[in-house]
Structure formats: C-alpha cells, structure tokens
Short mmCIF file of C-alpha atoms and ligand atoms in Angstrom, two decimals:
data_model
loop_
_atom_site.label_atom_id
_atom_site.label_comp_id
_atom_site.label_asym_id
_atom_site.label_seq_id
_atom_site.Cartn_x
_atom_site.Cartn_y
_atom_site.Cartn_z
CA MET E 882 0.06 0.01 0.06
CA ASN E 883 1.18 3.37 -0.91
CA ILE E 884 0.49 6.32 1.50
CA PRO E 885 -1.36 9.11 -0.21
CA GLN E 886 0.55 12.05 -1.48
CA LEU E 887 0.33 15.55 0.42
CA THR E 888 -0.49 18.20 -2.06
CA ASP E 889 -0.28 20.85 0.30
CA PHE E 890 0.02 21.55 4.00
CA SER E 891 -3.52 23.49 4.59
CA GLU E 892 -5.68 22.17 7.29
CA ALA E 893 -8.33 21.14 4.82
CA SER E 894 -5.68 18.89 2.70
CA LEU E 895 -4.60 17.45 5.98
CA ASP E 896 -7.68 16.45 7.05
CA ALA E 897 -8.48 15.09 3.83
CA ALA E 898 -5.37 12.96 3.89
CA PHE E 899 -5.71 11.60 7.56
CA ALA E 900 -9.36 10.97 6.61
CA GLU E 901 -7.98 8.75 4.04
CA VAL E 902 -5.59 7.01 6.09
CA ARG E 903 -8.04 6.15 8.84
CA ALA E 904 -10.66 4.72 6.22
CA LEU E 905 -7.91 2.35 4.96
CA ALA E 906 -7.09 1.04 8.45
CA GLU E 907 -10.46 0.55 9.22
CA THR E 908 -11.14 -1.23 6.24
CA ALA E 909 -8.24 -3.42 7.14
CA ILE E 910 -9.55 -4.12 10.62
CA THR E 911 -12.87 -4.96 9.79
CA ALA E 912 -11.97 -7.14 6.73
CA ALA E 913 -13.14 -10.91 6.80
CA SER E 914 -9.04 -11.68 6.09
CA PHE E 915 -7.86 -9.45 9.02
CA ASP E 916 -4.95 -10.76 10.97
CA LYS E 917 -4.23 -8.88 13.98
CA GLU E 918 -0.24 -9.73 14.02
CA GLN E 919 -0.32 -9.10 10.35
CA PHE E 920 -1.83 -5.70 10.78
CA ARG E 921 0.40 -4.67 13.68
CA LEU E 922 3.50 -5.60 11.48
CA GLU E 923 2.18 -3.60 8.55
CA TRP E 924 0.69 -0.42 10.29
CA LEU E 925 2.73 -0.21 13.24
CA GLY E 926 5.87 -2.09 12.35
CA ARG E 927 9.13 0.13 13.61
CA LYS E 928 10.70 0.20 10.23
CA GLN E 929 8.17 -0.42 7.41
CA GLY E 930 5.05 0.41 9.24
CA TYR E 931 2.53 2.74 7.52
CA LEU E 932 2.33 4.95 9.99
CA GLY E 933 6.15 5.30 10.55
CA GLN E 934 6.34 5.93 6.91
CA ILE E 935 3.54 8.76 7.39
CA SER E 936 5.33 10.39 10.12
CA ASP E 937 8.77 10.10 8.01
CA THR E 938 7.75 11.60 4.71
CA TRP E 939 4.59 14.12 5.80
CA LEU E 940 6.06 15.45 8.97
CA LYS E 941 9.66 15.87 7.55
CA ALA E 942 8.55 17.52 4.19
CA ALA E 943 6.39 19.68 6.32
CA PRO E 944 7.04 23.32 6.75
CA VAL E 945 7.67 24.37 10.39
CA GLU E 946 4.17 26.13 10.71
CA ALA E 947 2.63 23.07 9.57
CA LYS E 948 4.76 20.12 11.66
CA LYS E 949 2.15 20.90 14.66
CA LEU E 950 -1.04 20.30 12.48
CA ILE E 951 0.27 16.94 11.19
CA GLY E 952 1.58 16.16 14.88
CA GLN E 953 -1.79 16.60 16.46
CA ARG E 954 -3.50 14.72 13.63
CA PHE E 955 -0.88 11.80 13.60
CA ASN E 956 -1.31 11.31 17.32
CA ALA E 957 -5.17 11.00 16.68
CA LEU E 958 -5.16 8.56 14.01
CA LYS E 959 -2.31 6.50 16.16
CA GLN E 960 -4.61 6.27 18.98
CA THR E 961 -7.71 5.40 17.04
CA ILE E 962 -5.85 2.51 15.37
CA GLU E 963 -4.74 1.23 18.62
CA GLU E 964 -8.05 1.72 20.10
CA LYS E 965 -9.78 -0.09 17.13
CA LEU E 966 -7.06 -3.15 17.62
CA ALA E 967 -7.66 -3.36 21.19
CA ALA E 968 -11.49 -3.74 20.88
CA GLU E 969 -10.49 -6.45 18.35
CA THR E 970 -8.41 -8.16 21.04
CA LEU E 971 -11.06 -8.15 23.71
CA LEU E 972 -13.60 -9.42 21.24
CA ASP E 973 -11.25 -12.24 20.71
CA SER E 974 -11.21 -12.96 24.31
CA GLY E 975 -14.77 -12.97 24.56
CA ILE E 976 -15.74 -9.60 26.17
CA GLU E 977 -17.89 -7.34 24.46
CA ILE E 978 -16.98 -3.55 24.75
CA SER E 979 -20.39 -2.17 24.32
CA GLY E 980 -23.01 -4.17 26.23
CA LEU E 981 -23.34 -7.70 27.10
CA ASP E 982 -23.29 -10.64 24.75
CA ILE E 983 -25.48 -12.91 26.03
CA THR E 984 -24.78 -15.56 23.59
CA LEU E 985 -21.31 -15.97 24.85
CA PRO E 986 -20.51 -18.86 27.31
CA GLY E 987 -20.16 -17.66 31.00
CA THR E 988 -16.86 -17.56 32.82
CA ALA E 989 -16.95 -20.84 34.94
CA GLN E 990 -16.61 -20.52 38.84
CA ARG E 991 -14.57 -23.39 40.39
CA LEU E 992 -16.89 -24.81 42.98
CA GLY E 993 -15.34 -25.35 46.56
CA VAL E 994 -16.36 -28.30 48.54
CA GLU E 995 -16.42 -28.94 52.28
CA HIS E 996 -13.29 -30.09 54.22
CA PRO E 997 -13.81 -33.63 55.46
CA LEU E 998 -13.91 -32.17 58.93
CA VAL E 999 -16.61 -29.91 58.25
CA LYS E 1000 -18.66 -32.32 56.44
CA THR E 1001 -18.64 -34.61 59.31
CA MET E 1002 -19.42 -32.10 62.09
CA ALA E 1003 -22.32 -30.77 59.87
CA GLU E 1004 -23.80 -34.50 59.37
CA ILE E 1005 -23.31 -35.07 63.30
CA VAL E 1006 -24.94 -31.69 64.00
CA SER E 1007 -27.97 -32.22 61.53
CA VAL E 1008 -28.58 -35.65 63.23
CA PHE E 1009 -29.18 -33.98 66.56
CA GLN E 1010 -31.07 -30.92 64.87
CA ARG E 1011 -33.54 -33.61 63.53
CA MET E 1012 -34.21 -34.59 66.99
CA GLY E 1013 -34.95 -30.77 67.79
CA TYR E 1014 -31.60 -29.72 69.02
CA SER E 1015 -30.52 -26.18 68.41
CA VAL E 1016 -26.77 -25.27 67.67
CA GLY E 1017 -24.67 -23.39 70.26
CA LEU E 1018 -21.05 -22.01 69.79
CA GLY E 1019 -18.71 -20.77 72.12
CA PRO E 1020 -15.22 -18.91 71.94
CA GLU E 1021 -11.92 -21.02 71.45
CA VAL E 1022 -9.92 -18.73 74.14
CA GLU E 1023 -11.67 -19.48 77.25
CA THR E 1024 -11.13 -18.93 80.78
CA ASP E 1025 -10.26 -21.11 83.60
CA PHE E 1026 -13.61 -21.00 85.01
CA TYR E 1027 -15.48 -22.08 82.02
CA ASN E 1028 -13.07 -24.52 80.91
CA PHE E 1029 -12.48 -26.37 84.18
CA GLU E 1030 -13.76 -24.81 87.72
CA ALA E 1031 -17.50 -24.43 86.53
CA LEU E 1032 -17.27 -28.02 85.12
CA ASN E 1033 -16.33 -29.28 88.56
CA PHE E 1034 -12.51 -29.51 87.92
CA PRO E 1035 -11.27 -27.73 91.20
CA PRO E 1036 -8.11 -25.92 90.89
CA ASN E 1037 -5.22 -28.79 91.26
CA HIS E 1038 -7.47 -31.76 90.75
CA PRO E 1039 -5.78 -34.39 88.81
CA ALA E 1040 -8.78 -34.59 86.29
CA ARG E 1041 -7.12 -31.46 84.73
CA ASP E 1042 -4.17 -33.59 83.96
CA THR E 1043 -6.06 -35.69 81.50
CA GLN E 1044 -6.36 -32.34 79.20
CA ASP E 1045 -2.78 -31.02 78.73
CA THR E 1046 -3.65 -27.44 78.52
CA LEU E 1047 -2.33 -24.60 76.15
CA VAL E 1048 -2.51 -21.29 78.22
CA VAL E 1049 -2.53 -17.93 77.24
CA ASP E 1050 0.80 -15.96 78.17
CA ALA E 1051 0.98 -13.27 80.96
CA GLN E 1052 -2.00 -14.32 82.92
CA ASP E 1053 -0.43 -14.91 86.36
CA GLY E 1054 -1.53 -11.48 87.66
CA LYS E 1055 -4.96 -12.50 87.37
CA PRO E 1056 -7.21 -14.60 89.65
CA LEU E 1057 -7.31 -18.49 88.25
CA ARG E 1058 -10.51 -18.50 87.60
CA ASP E 1059 -9.84 -15.49 84.89
CA ARG E 1060 -6.91 -16.77 83.41
CA LEU E 1061 -6.99 -17.51 79.53
CA LEU E 1062 -6.35 -20.53 78.02
CA MET E 1063 -7.23 -22.60 74.75
CA ARG E 1064 -10.42 -24.55 75.35
CA THR E 1065 -9.37 -28.02 75.72
CA HIS E 1066 -13.13 -29.29 75.01
CA THR E 1067 -16.51 -27.87 73.85
CA SER E 1068 -17.90 -28.36 77.41
CA PRO E 1069 -17.53 -25.03 78.34
CA VAL E 1070 -20.27 -23.95 75.87
CA GLN E 1071 -22.56 -26.16 78.04
CA ILE E 1072 -22.28 -23.43 81.28
CA ARG E 1073 -22.25 -20.43 78.58
CA SER E 1074 -25.30 -21.71 77.34
CA MET E 1075 -27.00 -22.46 80.86
CA LEU E 1076 -26.02 -18.91 81.97
CA GLU E 1077 -27.82 -17.28 78.76
CA GLN E 1078 -30.88 -19.73 78.65
CA ALA E 1079 -33.34 -21.17 81.05
CA PRO E 1080 -34.09 -24.84 80.92
CA PRO E 1081 -35.71 -26.77 78.83
CA LEU E 1082 -32.63 -26.81 76.76
CA ARG E 1083 -31.23 -29.12 74.05
CA LEU E 1084 -28.11 -28.11 72.35
CA VAL E 1085 -25.27 -29.48 69.93
CA ILE E 1086 -22.12 -27.88 70.19
CA PRO E 1087 -19.71 -28.27 67.51
CA GLY E 1088 -16.03 -26.53 67.57
CA LYS E 1089 -12.32 -26.62 67.66
CA VAL E 1090 -10.29 -27.49 70.81
CA HIS E 1091 -6.88 -27.27 71.53
CA ARG E 1092 -4.65 -29.73 73.64
CA ASN E 1093 -0.87 -29.65 74.13
CA ASP E 1094 -0.39 -33.14 72.44
CA ALA E 1095 2.58 -33.91 70.33
CA ALA E 1096 1.14 -34.72 66.79
CA ASP E 1097 1.40 -38.11 65.34
CA ALA E 1098 -0.87 -40.26 63.19
CA THR E 1099 -3.85 -40.27 65.80
CA HIS E 1100 -3.06 -37.20 67.68
CA SER E 1101 -2.96 -33.17 66.95
CA PRO E 1102 -2.94 -30.38 68.88
CA VAL E 1103 -5.93 -28.87 67.35
CA PHE E 1104 -8.88 -31.09 66.90
CA HIS E 1105 -12.79 -30.80 66.78
CA GLN E 1106 -15.47 -32.04 69.02
CA VAL E 1107 -19.29 -31.86 69.03
CA GLU E 1108 -20.66 -31.57 72.48
CA GLY E 1109 -24.45 -32.16 73.30
CA LEU E 1110 -26.60 -30.99 76.46
CA CYS E 1111 -30.08 -31.86 77.21
CA VAL E 1112 -31.70 -30.34 80.12
CA ASP E 1113 -35.59 -30.76 81.26
CA THR E 1114 -37.82 -32.23 83.72
CA ASN E 1115 -37.84 -35.95 83.79
CA ILE E 1116 -34.18 -36.25 81.97
CA THR E 1117 -33.03 -40.06 82.94
CA PHE E 1118 -30.33 -41.93 81.75
CA SER E 1119 -32.53 -44.08 79.77
CA ASP E 1120 -33.24 -40.72 77.67
CA LEU E 1121 -29.28 -40.61 77.03
CA LYS E 1122 -29.01 -44.01 75.96
CA GLY E 1123 -32.13 -43.71 73.57
CA THR E 1124 -30.86 -40.53 72.26
CA LEU E 1125 -27.16 -41.63 71.47
CA ASP E 1126 -28.27 -45.08 69.99
CA HIS E 1127 -30.82 -43.45 67.79
CA ALA E 1128 -27.76 -40.76 66.84
CA MET E 1129 -25.25 -43.57 66.12
CA LYS E 1130 -27.60 -45.58 64.07
CA ALA E 1131 -28.84 -42.46 62.03
CA PHE E 1132 -25.18 -41.28 61.53
CA PHE E 1133 -23.39 -44.88 60.91
CA GLY E 1134 -26.39 -47.00 59.92
CA SER E 1135 -29.11 -48.96 61.49
CA ALA E 1136 -27.11 -51.90 61.97
CA VAL E 1137 -24.75 -50.39 64.80
CA LYS E 1138 -25.29 -51.21 68.17
CA THR E 1139 -23.95 -49.30 71.09
CA ARG E 1140 -22.91 -50.25 74.69
CA PHE E 1141 -22.12 -48.11 77.66
CA PHE E 1142 -19.49 -48.64 80.08
CA PRO E 1143 -18.83 -46.61 83.28
CA SER E 1144 -16.28 -43.93 83.13
CA PHE E 1145 -15.25 -40.72 84.96
CA PHE E 1146 -16.01 -37.38 83.84
CA PRO E 1147 -16.02 -34.37 86.72
CA PHE E 1148 -18.88 -32.69 85.43
CA THR E 1149 -21.29 -35.89 84.88
CA GLU E 1150 -22.54 -38.55 87.27
CA PRO E 1151 -22.84 -41.31 86.39
CA SER E 1152 -20.51 -41.02 83.52
CA ALA E 1153 -20.06 -43.58 80.73
CA ASP E 1154 -17.98 -44.05 77.82
CA VAL E 1155 -20.10 -45.14 74.40
CA GLN E 1156 -18.95 -47.97 72.19
CA ILE E 1157 -20.13 -48.90 68.89
CA SER E 1158 -20.33 -52.10 67.31
CA CYS E 1159 -17.26 -52.01 64.67
CA ILE E 1160 -18.28 -50.50 61.54
CA PHE E 1161 -15.69 -52.48 59.45
CA CYS E 1162 -16.09 -56.04 60.34
CA GLY E 1163 -19.86 -55.82 62.19
CA GLY E 1164 -18.76 -56.69 65.41
CA LYS E 1165 -16.99 -59.94 64.65
CA GLY E 1166 -13.42 -58.64 65.49
CA CYS E 1167 -11.11 -57.17 62.96
CA ARG E 1168 -7.62 -55.11 63.02
CA LYS E 1169 -9.60 -51.91 62.83
CA CYS E 1170 -11.36 -52.77 66.12
CA LYS E 1171 -8.25 -54.66 68.01
CA HIS E 1172 -10.43 -57.90 67.45
CA SER E 1173 -12.97 -56.70 70.09
CA GLY E 1174 -15.72 -56.05 67.73
CA TRP E 1175 -16.31 -52.61 69.44
CA ILE E 1176 -14.99 -49.05 68.92
CA GLU E 1177 -15.05 -46.52 71.61
CA LEU E 1178 -16.52 -43.23 70.38
CA LEU E 1179 -18.07 -40.83 73.06
CA GLY E 1180 -17.97 -39.89 76.53
CA CYS E 1181 -21.40 -38.94 78.14
CA GLY E 1182 -23.26 -38.66 81.42
CA MET E 1183 -26.14 -37.25 83.61
CA VAL E 1184 -25.02 -33.53 84.26
CA ASP E 1185 -23.40 -33.20 87.73
CA PRO E 1186 -25.50 -31.45 90.28
CA ALA E 1187 -21.92 -29.52 91.25
CA VAL E 1188 -22.28 -28.26 87.46
CA PHE E 1189 -26.12 -26.74 87.88
CA ALA E 1190 -24.93 -25.25 91.25
CA SER E 1191 -22.11 -23.47 89.59
CA VAL E 1192 -24.33 -22.27 86.84
CA ASN E 1193 -26.86 -20.95 89.36
CA GLN E 1194 -24.33 -19.23 91.25
CA ARG E 1195 -22.68 -17.55 88.40
CA ARG E 1196 -26.28 -16.63 87.57
CA ILE E 1197 -26.66 -14.98 90.75
CA GLU E 1198 -23.60 -12.89 90.37
CA LEU E 1199 -25.01 -11.69 86.86
CA GLY E 1200 -28.24 -10.77 88.50
CA ARG E 1201 -30.42 -13.76 86.77
CA GLU E 1202 -32.49 -16.13 88.38
CA PRO E 1203 -30.94 -19.43 89.60
CA VAL E 1204 -33.55 -21.49 87.42
CA TYR E 1205 -31.27 -24.56 87.40
CA ASP E 1206 -33.28 -26.20 90.24
CA THR E 1207 -31.85 -29.87 90.89
CA ALA E 1208 -35.58 -30.49 92.43
CA ARG E 1209 -37.22 -29.84 89.13
CA ILE E 1210 -34.62 -30.51 86.43
CA SER E 1211 -31.78 -33.04 85.15
CA GLY E 1212 -30.00 -33.45 82.24
CA PHE E 1213 -27.46 -35.58 80.27
CA ALA E 1214 -24.62 -34.42 78.21
CA PHE E 1215 -22.19 -36.07 75.77
CA GLY E 1216 -19.06 -35.01 73.75
CA MET E 1217 -17.43 -36.64 70.68
CA GLY E 1218 -13.99 -36.37 68.60
CA VAL E 1219 -15.11 -35.38 65.05
CA ASP E 1220 -11.51 -36.12 63.79
CA ARG E 1221 -11.51 -39.77 64.97
CA ILE E 1222 -15.14 -40.19 63.23
CA ALA E 1223 -14.04 -38.60 59.89
CA MET E 1224 -11.19 -40.35 59.64
CA MET E 1225 -13.06 -43.87 60.36
CA LYS E 1226 -15.93 -42.99 57.83
CA TYR E 1227 -13.30 -42.04 55.13
CA GLY E 1228 -10.70 -44.27 55.94
CA ILE E 1229 -7.89 -41.45 56.63
CA SER E 1230 -5.05 -43.23 58.48
CA ASP E 1231 -3.12 -39.88 59.19
CA ILE E 1232 -4.85 -37.24 61.25
CA GLY E 1233 -2.58 -34.75 60.11
CA LEU E 1234 -3.65 -34.95 56.44
CA LEU E 1235 -6.66 -33.11 57.78
CA TYR E 1236 -4.68 -30.19 58.55
CA SER E 1237 -2.25 -30.29 55.71
CA GLY E 1238 -4.13 -28.10 53.36
CA ASP E 1239 -2.96 -30.64 50.69
CA MET E 1240 -5.00 -30.10 47.63
CA ARG E 1241 -4.24 -33.74 46.47
CA PHE E 1242 -5.73 -34.99 49.62
CA LEU E 1243 -8.59 -32.52 50.01
CA GLU E 1244 -9.65 -33.03 46.12
CA GLN E 1245 -10.66 -36.66 46.81
CA PHE E 1246 -13.66 -35.37 48.82
CA ALA E 1247 -14.92 -33.00 45.88
N1 DAH F 146 -15.30 -33.06 77.55
C1 DAH F 146 -14.89 -34.53 77.26
C2 DAH F 146 -13.44 -34.58 76.79
O1 DAH F 146 -12.95 -33.66 76.13
C3 DAH F 146 -15.84 -35.14 76.59
C4 DAH F 146 -17.23 -35.20 77.20
C5 DAH F 146 -17.57 -36.33 78.05
C6 DAH F 146 -18.21 -34.24 77.04
C7 DAH F 146 -18.75 -36.45 78.58
C8 DAH F 146 -19.58 -34.77 77.69
C9 DAH F 146 -19.51 -35.44 78.67
O2 DAH F 146 -20.32 -33.70 77.42
O3 DAH F 146 -20.77 -35.54 79.30
O4 DAH F 146 -12.82 -35.59 77.08
#
C-alpha cells in the first residue's frame, strides 16, 4: 500500500489525507481476512509500518508552521488505530465492549467443597437437629472458669491433667478463674449456654479444641468435638441411652449397636463411655477394632448437680434467676471427637492429612 501524497499543508488537505488513511485502516481491521499480527506489522511496525512512513514523509517534508498540525492529527490517528486493535483483542477473548453479549458462554467459577471435617461435623449436628436440638457456639480462647472450674474441675484436681492445656501467656496477675487458655473441650459452652438460657435446653455444640499433644498419626494439637446438652424435667439415663443409640444408628447405619461402660468425667455423674459395634467388621472382630468387635466413640453422662450449682451461682452473680433447680430438672451431656469419626468414615489413617491443606488429599472429597 502506498501512502497518499500530500498536495499542500492546509488544514483542509491534512484532514482529507488523514481521513483517507483512517478509512484504509478501518477497512483493514474489519476485513474478513483481518489478521491482528499482520496488521500490527504492516501498520505499526517500527521500520516498514505505514504510520512510520507517514510520520517520516509527511512530517519531514512539512514547513515548520505545519508540523504541529500534522503531529496532532498523527497522534489522534495512531490512538484511534490502537483502540480499534485493542477492541478486536477483547472481542477475541470473549468480552464485548459495548453491552453484554448473552450468547457467549459464561465464565466458569470453580466450586469449592466442604472439608471432610466440616462435612462430618455438619452431618453429626444435623442428626441432632432432626431430634429438635439447636446449635450452640462458644469461644476457642476460654477462661479457666468455663473450661474447668464451673465443670467441677477444682484447681489442682488431677482430672485437669487428662487435658494437657495450652495456656495464654502473661495471665499470672489474674485470679485463676479469669486466666485465659485455649479450650481443651467444647464442654465450657454447656456452662455459657445455661447462663444465657433457662431450661428446657437441647443443644449441640460443634467446635475446634486445643491440647498440648505432640502430633502423630492419631493426635493433633488442634482437633474438633461435638458436644451435646439436654436439660429438662424428667430427663433420665434411659433418655441419654436412647438418644445416643438413635444418633449412632442415624449416622453410621441402622445395623450399628451401642453399649455403655462406666467411666469418669468431673461434670457428669454417673458417667459412661459409649462404644459402637465395629463398622468395619460388624462386630466379628478385625484389625480396626483390635479384634474386640467394638469401637469407643464418645463420653457422656448425667449432668452433675455440682455443675448446675455453679451455673446457678454464676447466674446470681450476673443478676439472673438461679433456674437450674435440681429438684425440678435434670440433664445429660455427651461429647465426641469429630476427627476420629471422620477418619473412620473416610478411611483416613493419618490425622495430619486433615490439617495439611494438601489439595491432592482434599480433592478426593470433591
Ligand atoms: N469433654 C470431654 C472430653 O473432652 C468429653 C465429654 C465427656 C463431654 C462426657 C461430655 C460428657 O459432655 O458428658 O474428654
């Protein structure tokens, strides 16, 4: 292509010449044979590009008075061409400049999935929600009072040693009950809930807990529990047994059996450990259940009157009615480890995988 010849340097002639070049560029860009790279080379190429030729021949030949007029028109032309080219590029990538092209496929969003722990926790919670339980939550940074004292773990009581506690630094100046620690279980939310609400109460409390345990295949210093609390008139140990037996069947399948062994927790009396028939061998005995046919799954018991007493006392301190009257009400509580249940359910042999953030592991649950 040859660039138009300039006859004179009047504004009218310049306008006509630039309009001619602009029309040529537009024809090239909208042509069916348009090729972006080729156009770039032909028009904007450093050495042989038309624009370069124009600036060379027109500008150089121009008298001083006309140089500015040519320069302005040249810059405007170059900008127009570059904008048209950019618009073509965007069209190529599926974006329309003016308005929305609803015929284009949408931009796909990658959907996330629930982490196996969150999923397991939600499934356990929903089993209890279907029995009329509400969901309660509490803080992970807790005071000694809620984590221990109100749950009938007196200061220096050996039961505290079963829960290796991570304590918050620089708390020595405070009275023991106000010192901060990372909650070692979800049980303190029992107390917090009873301070806020009067009976009857049916609550499940999912959450993260912390212990000063060395990490290995079955231990993690951070893990998860689901706690339960039911307080009402005429609540008995049979209600506890029936509720947990139903929950285990709802979660693991109706063939699962439960059995209750005497145990000890400071905040329940009597206390029990609950075992379920082995979900791998159905109770015949296998490696998973150490050939016993049973798997220990959770702790539970009837709420100890000492717990109601500390709730009442604290309610009085807070100016609330001491409504947890053991002559009228009773209750049961339970707590289970979510990680172990998730590991059993999904056949995960190392708890660390749940906290590794390794996409190759997590994507298997997608
Ligand atoms: N908080 C106990 C633990 O972490 C588990 C537990 C046992 C919770 C018995 C309860 C219960 O509510 O009644 O070891």
